[in-house]
């Protein structure tokens, strides 16, 4: 049984024809080695390949679009999505009621994984990856000094570090966790800016020097400033 | 702007009417405090509430079903799904080609988070939660002794520990990571069984005694045995 099939079997035994066809299209993608941006056969061809009607194929494709596995470009066809099947809010956090606690819990997860990831990155990062991190670090500094929003670049910086660790899961997990924090709590405090510039720079320097413990410590410090700041923001809002 | 809205805005700016209606239904769920298992208004009522046609409502509902946010029970109506919007394979791992490396990378993530979670659980777990863990621990032992599959119960045990830590993210993250490992590598080695029984018991005892460091160490040991075993399985398969 393929990995995909097993994934679906964990949650589900009785599936509609459309859902079964969604699973079969995923298998087609894997078997044919179609990658991000590759175009799928058209509706007629897929109906032929899967031996079902075109309306079933259409239903299956729509379901895969909702799951960010496929994307439809009008007039061009159906493609394997850039989003690699990672949906909005994959951890199902939208429905958690206490957003302040959630922000702190997400940060707690960052404390558990990001120092370790930075330590691995210091060993594994290539020159090219370090260059990319340096560019991002500079861009963030420039944005902070201009007092412009830098959250998106900040997530890119942390994702670049995770990616350079070569752990296939971290590359997907870090952006999910970091964007979730950005969503649930809007951190615009002036105070954090200086510390962000300094500790980012420290993390980057340690990775550049392949100093594993230094990278771990600097990332830890970075998160400490972040937690203090988030706690301050929450305290203020609860008093408002 | 609501959290949901922001989630969607991170990835997307131009959305179809169906997608916009999906977002509005999510907002309705949040605003009305509808919980897991609650029934939604019918198609006519939703069309009225959202001021769109019934076919658009139907499309939006189908998309939310694909995302495991809603579920349709034939003849009964549309309900908020038990799966809380956590899709199959939320981290998009189906498309990673090297499944052996992926299994080890997933385990690396477990090393980063589970000992810390066990340490927090030793402080936070209630008597009731410890009772539940004890039942699961006993069930796993019984299955192992009967040489029956115990993966599902094993995931439940680790999820119960995560849940008792009261970190809202861990409760969702642990089962995702642990089931992914179970999917990508099938561990049936005889050798692991004794160590699983012993280290599970050690983790449980430490949590019961509210011994934080003990719980951390025992979980670490548990993962060490797991990693040795997975490496052995991979080595064997690569030689086959």
Coordinates of C-alpha atoms in Angstrom, one line a residue:
Chain A
X1 CA 0.0 0.0 0.0
X2 CA 1.3 3.4 -0.8
X3 CA 2.1 6.1 1.8
X4 CA -0.7 8.2 0.5
X5 CA -3.2 5.5 0.8
X6 CA -2.2 4.8 4.3
X7 CA -2.5 8.5 5.2
X8 CA -6.1 8.5 4.1
X9 CA -6.9 5.2 5.7
X10 CA -5.9 6.4 9.1
X11 CA -8.9 8.7 9.2
X12 CA -11.3 7.2 6.9
X13 CA -12.7 3.9 5.7
X14 CA -15.8 4.7 3.7
X15 CA -15.2 7.4 1.1
X16 CA -17.3 8.9 -1.7
X17 CA -16.3 8.2 -5.3
X18 CA -15.0 11.8 -5.6
X19 CA -12.8 11.3 -2.5
X20 CA -11.5 8.0 -3.8
X21 CA -10.6 9.8 -7.1
X22 CA -8.8 12.5 -5.2
X23 CA -6.6 9.8 -3.6
X24 CA -6.0 8.2 -7.0
X25 CA -5.0 11.6 -8.5
X26 CA -2.5 12.0 -5.6
X27 CA -1.1 8.5 -6.5
X28 CA -0.8 9.5 -10.2
X29 CA 1.2 12.6 -9.1
X30 CA 3.6 10.4 -7.1
X31 CA 3.9 7.6 -9.6
X32 CA 4.5 9.9 -12.5
X33 CA 6.9 12.0 -10.5
X34 CA 5.0 15.2 -11.3
X35 CA 6.5 18.1 -9.4
X36 CA 5.4 21.6 -8.3
X37 CA 4.2 23.6 -11.3
X38 CA 3.8 20.5 -13.6
X39 CA 0.6 20.4 -15.6
X40 CA -1.8 17.6 -15.2
X41 CA -3.6 15.8 -18.1
X42 CA -6.9 17.5 -19.0
X43 CA -10.3 16.4 -17.6
X44 CA -11.0 14.1 -20.6
X45 CA -7.6 12.3 -20.3
X46 CA -7.9 12.0 -16.5
X47 CA -11.4 10.6 -16.8
X48 CA -10.0 8.0 -19.2
X49 CA -7.0 7.2 -17.0
X50 CA -9.2 6.8 -13.9
X51 CA -12.1 5.2 -15.8
X52 CA -14.7 7.5 -14.3
X53 CA -17.0 10.3 -15.6
X54 CA -15.8 13.8 -16.2
X55 CA -18.0 15.2 -13.4
X56 CA -16.3 12.9 -10.9
X57 CA -12.9 14.1 -12.1
X58 CA -14.0 17.7 -11.7
X59 CA -15.2 17.0 -8.2
X60 CA -11.9 15.3 -7.3
X61 CA -9.9 18.2 -8.7
X62 CA -11.9 20.8 -6.8
X63 CA -11.3 18.9 -3.5
X64 CA -7.6 18.8 -4.2
X65 CA -7.6 22.5 -5.0
X66 CA -9.2 23.1 -1.6
X67 CA -6.4 21.1 0.0
X68 CA -3.8 23.2 -1.9
X69 CA -2.5 20.1 -3.7
X70 CA -3.6 21.3 -7.1
X71 CA -4.2 24.8 -8.5
X72 CA -6.3 25.8 -11.5
X73 CA -5.0 28.5 -13.8
X74 CA -7.9 29.9 -15.9
X75 CA -7.4 29.1 -19.5
X76 CA -4.1 27.2 -18.9
X77 CA -5.2 24.0 -17.0
X78 CA -4.6 22.2 -13.7
X79 CA -1.2 22.2 -12.1
X80 CA 0.6 20.7 -9.0
X81 CA 0.3 23.6 -6.5
X82 CA 3.2 25.6 -5.2
X83 CA 1.7 25.1 -1.7
X84 CA 2.6 21.3 -1.7
X85 CA -0.7 20.4 0.0
X86 CA -0.1 22.6 3.0
X87 CA -3.4 24.2 3.7
X88 CA -4.2 27.5 5.4
X89 CA -4.0 26.7 9.2
X90 CA -2.9 23.1 8.9
X91 CA -2.8 22.7 12.7
X92 CA -6.4 23.6 13.0
X93 CA -5.7 26.6 15.3
X94 CA -8.4 28.8 13.9
X95 CA -10.9 27.3 16.3
X96 CA -8.9 27.7 19.5
X97 CA -10.7 30.3 21.6
X98 CA -7.9 31.7 23.8
X99 CA -5.6 33.4 21.3
X100 CA -3.2 34.8 23.9
X101 CA -2.5 31.4 25.4
X102 CA -2.2 30.1 21.9
X103 CA 0.4 32.7 20.9
X104 CA 2.5 31.7 24.0
X105 CA 2.0 28.0 23.3
X106 CA 3.2 28.5 19.8
X107 CA 6.2 30.4 21.1
X108 CA 6.9 27.5 23.5
X109 CA 7.1 25.2 20.5
X110 CA 9.6 27.6 18.9
X111 CA 11.7 27.4 22.1
X112 CA 11.7 23.6 21.8
X113 CA 12.8 23.4 18.1
X114 CA 14.5 26.6 16.9
X115 CA 17.6 26.6 19.1
X116 CA 18.3 23.0 18.1
X117 CA 17.6 23.8 14.4
X118 CA 20.0 26.8 14.6
X119 CA 22.7 24.4 16.0
X120 CA 22.2 22.0 13.2
X121 CA 22.2 24.8 10.6
X122 CA 25.6 25.9 11.9
X123 CA 26.9 22.5 10.9
X124 CA 24.9 21.9 7.7
X125 CA 24.4 25.4 6.0
X126 CA 26.2 25.8 2.7
X127 CA 27.9 29.1 1.7
X128 CA 25.0 29.8 -0.7
X129 CA 22.4 29.3 2.1
X130 CA 24.4 31.6 4.4
X131 CA 24.5 34.3 1.7
X132 CA 20.7 34.0 1.4
X133 CA 20.3 34.3 5.2
X134 CA 22.6 37.4 5.1
X135 CA 20.5 39.1 2.5
X136 CA 17.3 38.4 4.5
X137 CA 19.0 39.6 7.7
X138 CA 20.0 42.9 5.9
X139 CA 16.5 43.3 4.5
X140 CA 14.9 42.9 7.9
X141 CA 17.3 45.5 9.4
X142 CA 16.5 48.0 6.7
X143 CA 12.7 47.5 7.2
X144 CA 13.1 47.8 11.0
X145 CA 15.1 51.1 10.6
X146 CA 12.5 52.4 8.2
X147 CA 9.8 51.4 10.7
X148 CA 8.1 49.2 8.1
X149 CA 6.5 45.8 8.7
X150 CA 9.0 43.0 8.6
X151 CA 7.1 40.0 9.8
X152 CA 7.1 38.3 6.4
X153 CA 10.8 38.7 5.9
X154 CA 11.3 37.6 9.5
X155 CA 9.5 34.3 8.8
X156 CA 11.6 33.9 5.6
X157 CA 14.8 34.3 7.7
X158 CA 13.8 31.6 10.2
X159 CA 12.6 29.4 7.4
X160 CA 15.9 29.7 5.6
X161 CA 17.7 28.6 8.8
X162 CA 15.3 25.6 9.1
X163 CA 15.8 24.7 5.5
X164 CA 19.6 24.8 5.8
X165 CA 19.4 22.2 8.6
X166 CA 18.3 19.8 5.8
X167 CA 15.5 18.4 8.1
X168 CA 12.6 17.9 5.6
X169 CA 10.0 18.4 8.3
X170 CA 11.4 21.6 9.8
X171 CA 11.3 23.4 6.4
X172 CA 7.5 23.0 6.5
X173 CA 6.9 23.3 10.2
X174 CA 8.8 26.5 11.0
X175 CA 6.8 28.8 8.6
X176 CA 3.5 27.3 9.8
X177 CA 4.3 27.9 13.5
X178 CA 5.9 31.4 12.9
X179 CA 3.0 32.6 10.7
X180 CA 0.5 31.4 13.2
X181 CA 2.1 33.6 15.9
X182 CA 2.0 36.6 13.6
X183 CA -1.6 35.9 12.9
X184 CA -2.8 35.6 16.5
X185 CA -0.8 38.4 18.0
X186 CA 0.3 41.5 16.3
X187 CA 3.7 42.5 17.6
X188 CA 4.5 46.1 16.7
X189 CA 6.3 47.1 19.9
X190 CA 9.2 49.5 19.4
X191 CA 11.3 47.8 22.1
X192 CA 11.6 44.5 20.3
X193 CA 13.3 46.1 17.2
X194 CA 16.7 46.7 18.6
X195 CA 16.9 43.2 20.1
X196 CA 15.6 41.6 16.9
X197 CA 18.4 43.3 14.9
X198 CA 21.1 42.3 17.4
X199 CA 20.0 38.7 18.0
X200 CA 19.3 37.9 14.3
X201 CA 22.8 39.2 13.6
X202 CA 24.2 37.0 16.4
X203 CA 22.4 33.9 15.0
X204 CA 23.7 34.6 11.5
X205 CA 27.3 35.2 12.7
X206 CA 27.3 32.0 14.6
X207 CA 26.0 30.0 11.7
X208 CA 28.5 31.7 9.4
X209 CA 31.3 30.7 11.7
X210 CA 29.8 27.1 12.0
X211 CA 29.6 27.7 15.8
X212 CA 26.9 25.3 16.8
X213 CA 26.5 26.2 20.4
X214 CA 26.8 29.9 19.6
X215 CA 23.9 29.6 17.1
X216 CA 21.8 27.7 19.7
X217 CA 22.4 30.3 22.4
X218 CA 21.7 33.2 20.1
X219 CA 18.5 31.7 18.9
X220 CA 17.5 31.1 22.5
X221 CA 18.2 34.7 23.4
X222 CA 16.2 35.8 20.4
X223 CA 13.2 33.8 21.6
X224 CA 13.6 35.1 25.2
X225 CA 13.2 38.7 23.9
X226 CA 10.2 37.6 21.8
X227 CA 8.5 36.0 24.8
X228 CA 9.0 39.0 27.0
X229 CA 7.6 41.2 24.3
X230 CA 4.6 39.0 23.6
X231 CA 3.9 38.8 27.4
X232 CA 4.0 42.6 27.6
X233 CA 1.6 43.0 24.7
X234 CA -0.8 40.5 26.2
X235 CA -0.6 42.2 29.6
X236 CA -1.3 45.6 28.0
X237 CA -4.3 44.3 26.0
X238 CA -5.8 42.6 29.0
X239 CA -5.7 45.8 30.9
X240 CA -7.2 47.8 28.1
Chain B
X1 CA -9.8 41.7 10.8
X2 CA -10.5 38.3 12.3
X3 CA -7.7 35.7 12.7
X4 CA -9.3 33.5 10.1
X5 CA -9.3 36.2 7.5
X6 CA -5.7 36.9 8.2
X7 CA -4.8 33.2 7.8
X8 CA -6.3 33.2 4.4
X9 CA -4.8 36.5 3.4
X10 CA -1.3 35.3 4.0
X11 CA -1.5 33.0 1.0
X12 CA -4.1 34.6 -1.2
X13 CA -5.5 37.8 -2.4
X14 CA -7.8 37.0 -5.3
X15 CA -10.3 34.3 -4.4
X16 CA -13.3 32.8 -6.2
X17 CA -16.8 33.4 -4.8
X18 CA -16.9 29.8 -3.5
X19 CA -13.6 30.3 -1.6
X20 CA -14.8 33.7 -0.2
X21 CA -17.9 31.9 1.0
X22 CA -15.8 29.2 2.6
X23 CA -14.0 31.9 4.6
X24 CA -17.3 33.4 5.6
X25 CA -18.7 30.1 6.8
X26 CA -15.6 29.7 9.0
X27 CA -16.3 33.1 10.4
X28 CA -19.9 32.1 11.1
X29 CA -18.6 29.1 13.0
X30 CA -16.3 31.3 15.1
X31 CA -18.8 34.1 15.7
X32 CA -21.6 31.7 16.6
X33 CA -19.4 29.6 18.8
X34 CA -20.4 26.4 17.0
X35 CA -18.3 23.5 18.3
X36 CA -17.3 20.1 17.1
X37 CA -20.4 18.1 16.2
X38 CA -22.7 21.1 16.0
X39 CA -25.2 21.2 13.1
X40 CA -25.0 24.1 10.7
X41 CA -28.1 25.8 9.3
X42 CA -29.3 24.2 6.1
X43 CA -28.4 25.3 2.5
X44 CA -31.3 27.6 2.2
X45 CA -30.7 29.3 5.5
X46 CA -26.9 29.7 4.8
X47 CA -27.7 31.1 1.3
X48 CA -29.9 33.6 3.0
X49 CA -27.4 34.5 5.7
X50 CA -24.5 34.9 3.2
X51 CA -26.7 36.5 0.6
X52 CA -25.5 34.2 -2.2
X53 CA -27.1 31.4 -4.3
X54 CA -27.5 27.9 -3.1
X55 CA -25.0 26.5 -5.6
X56 CA -22.3 28.8 -4.2
X57 CA -23.1 27.6 -0.7
X58 CA -22.9 24.0 -1.8
X59 CA -19.5 24.6 -3.4
X60 CA -18.2 26.3 -0.3
X61 CA -19.4 23.5 1.9
X62 CA -17.7 20.9 -0.3
X63 CA -14.5 22.8 -0.1
X64 CA -14.7 22.9 3.7
X65 CA -15.5 19.1 3.8
X66 CA -12.2 18.5 1.8
X67 CA -10.4 20.6 4.4
X68 CA -12.0 18.5 7.2
X69 CA -13.6 21.5 8.7
X70 CA -17.2 20.3 8.0
X71 CA -18.6 16.9 7.5
X72 CA -21.8 15.9 5.8
X73 CA -23.9 13.1 7.3
X74 CA -26.3 11.8 4.7
X75 CA -29.9 12.6 5.6
X76 CA -28.9 14.4 8.7
X77 CA -27.2 17.6 7.5
X78 CA -23.9 19.4 7.7
X79 CA -21.8 19.4 10.9
X80 CA -18.6 20.9 12.3
X81 CA -16.1 18.1 11.8
X82 CA -14.5 16.1 14.6
X83 CA -11.2 16.6 12.7
X84 CA -11.1 20.3 13.6
X85 CA -9.8 21.2 10.1
X86 CA -6.7 19.0 10.4
X87 CA -6.4 17.5 7.0
X88 CA -4.7 14.2 6.1
X89 CA -1.0 15.0 5.9
X90 CA -1.1 18.6 7.0
X91 CA 2.6 19.0 6.7
X92 CA 2.6 18.1 3.0
X93 CA 4.9 15.1 3.5
X94 CA 3.2 12.8 0.9
X95 CA 5.3 14.3 -1.8
X96 CA 8.7 14.0 -0.1
X97 CA 10.6 11.4 -2.2
X98 CA 13.1 10.0 0.4
X99 CA 10.9 8.3 2.9
X100 CA 13.7 6.9 5.0
X101 CA 15.3 10.3 5.5
X102 CA 11.8 11.6 6.2
X103 CA 11.2 9.0 8.9
X104 CA 14.5 10.0 10.6
X105 CA 13.8 13.7 10.3
X106 CA 10.3 13.2 11.9
X107 CA 12.0 11.4 14.7
X108 CA 14.5 14.2 15.1
X109 CA 11.5 16.5 15.6
X110 CA 10.2 14.2 18.3
X111 CA 13.6 14.3 20.0
X112 CA 13.2 18.1 20.1
X113 CA 9.7 18.3 21.5
X114 CA 8.7 15.1 23.3
X115 CA 11.2 15.1 26.2
X116 CA 10.3 18.7 27.0
X117 CA 6.6 17.9 26.7
X118 CA 7.0 15.0 29.1
X119 CA 8.7 17.3 31.6
X120 CA 5.8 19.8 31.4
X121 CA 3.3 16.9 31.7
X122 CA 4.9 15.8 34.9
X123 CA 4.0 19.2 36.4
X124 CA 0.7 19.8 34.7
X125 CA -1.0 16.4 34.4
X126 CA -4.2 15.9 36.5
X127 CA -5.0 12.7 38.3
X128 CA -7.6 11.9 35.7
X129 CA -5.2 12.4 32.9
X130 CA -2.6 10.1 34.6
X131 CA -5.3 7.5 35.0
X132 CA -6.0 7.7 31.3
X133 CA -2.3 7.4 30.4
X134 CA -2.1 4.3 32.7
X135 CA -5.0 2.7 30.9
X136 CA -3.3 3.3 27.6
X137 CA 0.0 2.1 28.9
X138 CA -1.6 -1.2 30.0
X139 CA -3.4 -1.6 26.8
X140 CA -0.2 -1.2 24.8
X141 CA 1.6 -3.8 27.0
X142 CA -1.3 -6.2 26.5
X143 CA -1.1 -5.8 22.7
X144 CA 2.6 -6.1 22.6
X145 CA 2.5 -9.3 24.7
X146 CA -0.1 -10.7 22.4
X147 CA 2.1 -9.7 19.4
X148 CA -0.7 -7.5 18.0
X149 CA -0.3 -4.1 16.3
X150 CA -0.1 -1.3 18.9
X151 CA 0.8 1.7 16.8
X152 CA -2.6 3.4 17.1
X153 CA -2.6 3.0 20.9
X154 CA 1.0 4.2 21.0
X155 CA 0.1 7.4 19.3
X156 CA -2.8 7.8 21.7
X157 CA -0.4 7.4 24.7
X158 CA 2.0 10.1 23.4
X159 CA -0.9 12.3 22.5
X160 CA -2.4 12.0 26.0
X161 CA 1.0 13.1 27.4
X162 CA 1.1 16.1 25.0
X163 CA -2.5 17.0 25.9
X164 CA -1.8 16.9 29.6
X165 CA 1.0 19.5 29.1
X166 CA -1.9 21.9 28.3
X167 CA 0.0 23.3 25.3
X168 CA -2.7 23.8 22.7
X169 CA -0.3 23.3 19.8
X170 CA 1.3 20.1 21.0
X171 CA -2.0 18.3 21.3
X172 CA -2.4 18.7 17.5
X173 CA 1.2 18.4 16.5
X174 CA 2.2 15.2 18.3
X175 CA -0.4 12.9 16.6
X176 CA 0.5 14.4 13.2
X177 CA 4.2 13.8 13.6
X178 CA 3.8 10.3 15.2
X179 CA 1.3 9.1 12.7
X180 CA 3.6 10.3 9.8
X181 CA 6.4 8.1 11.1
X182 CA 4.0 5.2 11.4
X183 CA 3.0 5.8 7.8
X184 CA 6.4 6.1 6.3
X185 CA 8.1 3.3 8.1
X186 CA 6.5 0.1 9.4
X187 CA 8.2 -0.9 12.6
X188 CA 7.4 -4.4 13.6
X189 CA 10.8 -5.4 15.0
X190 CA 10.6 -7.8 17.9
X191 CA 13.5 -6.1 19.6
X192 CA 11.7 -2.8 20.2
X193 CA 8.9 -4.4 22.1
X194 CA 10.7 -5.0 25.5
X195 CA 12.2 -1.5 25.4
X196 CA 8.8 0.1 24.5
X197 CA 7.1 -1.6 27.5
X198 CA 9.9 -0.5 29.9
X199 CA 10.4 3.1 28.7
X200 CA 6.7 3.8 28.4
X201 CA 6.3 2.6 32.0
X202 CA 9.3 4.8 33.1
X203 CA 7.7 7.9 31.5
X204 CA 4.4 7.1 33.1
X205 CA 5.9 6.5 36.5
X206 CA 7.8 9.8 36.4
X207 CA 4.7 11.7 35.3
X208 CA 2.7 10.1 38.1
X209 CA 5.4 11.1 40.7
X210 CA 5.5 14.6 39.2
X211 CA 9.2 14.1 38.5
X212 CA 9.9 16.5 35.7
X213 CA 13.5 15.5 34.9
X214 CA 12.7 11.9 35.3
X215 CA 9.9 12.2 32.7
X216 CA 12.3 14.1 30.3
X217 CA 15.0 11.5 30.7
X218 CA 12.7 8.5 30.2
X219 CA 11.2 10.0 27.1
X220 CA 14.6 10.7 25.8
X221 CA 15.6 7.1 26.4
X222 CA 12.4 5.9 24.7
X223 CA 13.2 7.9 21.6
X224 CA 16.8 6.6 21.6
X225 CA 15.5 3.0 21.3
X226 CA 13.1 4.1 18.6
X227 CA 15.9 5.8 16.6
X228 CA 18.2 2.7 16.9
X229 CA 15.3 0.5 15.7
X230 CA 14.3 2.7 12.8
X231 CA 18.0 2.9 11.7
X232 CA 18.2 -0.8 11.9
X233 CA 15.0 -1.3 9.8
X234 CA 16.3 1.2 7.2
X235 CA 19.7 -0.5 7.0
X236 CA 18.1 -3.9 6.5
X237 CA 15.7 -2.6 3.7
X238 CA 18.5 -0.9 1.9
X239 CA 20.5 -4.1 1.8
X240 CA 17.5 -6.2 0.6

